[in-house]
Steps between C-alpha positions, in 0.01 A plus 500: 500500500155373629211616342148502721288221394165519576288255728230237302193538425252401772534126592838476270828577637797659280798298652717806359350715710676619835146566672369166399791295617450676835182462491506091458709512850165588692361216692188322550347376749446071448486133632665231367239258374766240443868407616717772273889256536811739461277851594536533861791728424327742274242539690619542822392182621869303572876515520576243300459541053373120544214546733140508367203678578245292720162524342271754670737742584444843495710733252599815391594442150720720255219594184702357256532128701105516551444585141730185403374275751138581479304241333080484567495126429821330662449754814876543573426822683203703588576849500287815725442832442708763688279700751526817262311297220248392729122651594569742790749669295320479206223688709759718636614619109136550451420709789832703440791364282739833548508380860738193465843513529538278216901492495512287888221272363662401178703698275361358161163508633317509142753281326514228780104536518492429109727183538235307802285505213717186388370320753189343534269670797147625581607836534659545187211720335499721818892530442466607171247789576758672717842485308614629126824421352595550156802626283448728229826611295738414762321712739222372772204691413105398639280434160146506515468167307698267706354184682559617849244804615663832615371547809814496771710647211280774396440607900847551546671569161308861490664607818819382374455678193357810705858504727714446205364801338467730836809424677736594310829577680342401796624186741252239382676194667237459775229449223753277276568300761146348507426434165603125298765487254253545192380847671852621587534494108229665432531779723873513376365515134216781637840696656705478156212642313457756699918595496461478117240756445628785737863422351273602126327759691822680634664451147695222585414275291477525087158328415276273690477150343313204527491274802603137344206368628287737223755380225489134588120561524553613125689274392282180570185700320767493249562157514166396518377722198774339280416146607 
């Protein structure tokens, strides 16, 4: 049986996680800053598994293969961001982030957004304002503390949370449909919640317990009190 892994934490990947091995797929805009031999193939560039990359090309290149091949001081590849990362969106998710259809621009927007941060670019701090990844417990939570600011998140995760509580039993695939792979869990999370405690309210349920996030929570003040 497969258990749910969770994603990594901000610029880390979990290669055990489902949504993170998807994730790596997404592709990047890039140029070729020297001759890549034996890549044309991979990345769409030839027919033949011998042919090489001429230098200057443009690319769209798989996360993982920019990640690998990415190197600031041999310049094997530059790399670009995708349009979503860049300043009229940005401006866009400040004016009004519940207005993007997040899903058609990039499923893993947060996660993907997290992983540019690898690379070296100008933008990089602006990035970082916009996006907030992090695993807490197994479960993809927003924390307060983390190195990325909250501000695209926080815009849209209170309408998610807002739906998942007040549409209960109600068609809510137009407004799933829109939201990135990290939101679809929350608002699935916000849905179970709510199932749970009307399932204790109509007596069908013997106690409420503990979310595992709460125990975990306990268990590392634990940990850390005993150290």
């Amino acid at each position: 049986a497969y258990f749910p892994v969770g994603p990594g934490l901000g610029m880390e990947e979990n290669f055990l996680s489902l949504d993170d091995i998807l994730m790596s797929q997404e592709k990047l805009p890039g140029r070729a800053e020297s001759a890549l031999p034996r890549l044309a193939v991979l990345l769409g560039q030839g027919a033949g598994s011998a042919e090489s990359v001429p230098e200057g090309s443009k690319l769209e290149i798989p996360l993982w293969l920019a990640k690998g091949l990415h190197d600031s001081k041999r310049r094997i590849i530059s790399v670009d961001l995708p349009k979503i990362y860049k300043e009229a969106w940005r401006t866009v998710f400040s004016a009004d982030a519940n207005v993007v259809d997040l899903h058609k621009m990039g499923p893993y927007y947060y996660g993907f957004g997290s992983q540019l941060l690898n690379f070296e670019n100008p933008e990089n701090p602006e990035i970082a304002q916009t996006i907030l990844q992090a695993t807490v417990g197994g479960s993809v939570l927003p924390v307060s503390d983390s190195v990325c600011s909250l501000q695209t998140f926080i815009a849209r995760f209170r309408r998610i949370m807002d739906s998942s509580q007040n549409a209960y039993n109600e068609d809510t695939s137009a407004l799933v449909a829109r939201l990135d792979e990290l939101e679809r869990a929350l608002f699935q999370v916000g849905q179970k919640g709510l199932n749970d405690f009307q399932c204790w309210e109509k007596g069908q349920a013997s106690q409420i317990t503990a979310s595992s996030l709460v125990q975990n929570y306990g268990k590392r003040k634990l940990t850390e009190v005993d150290g």
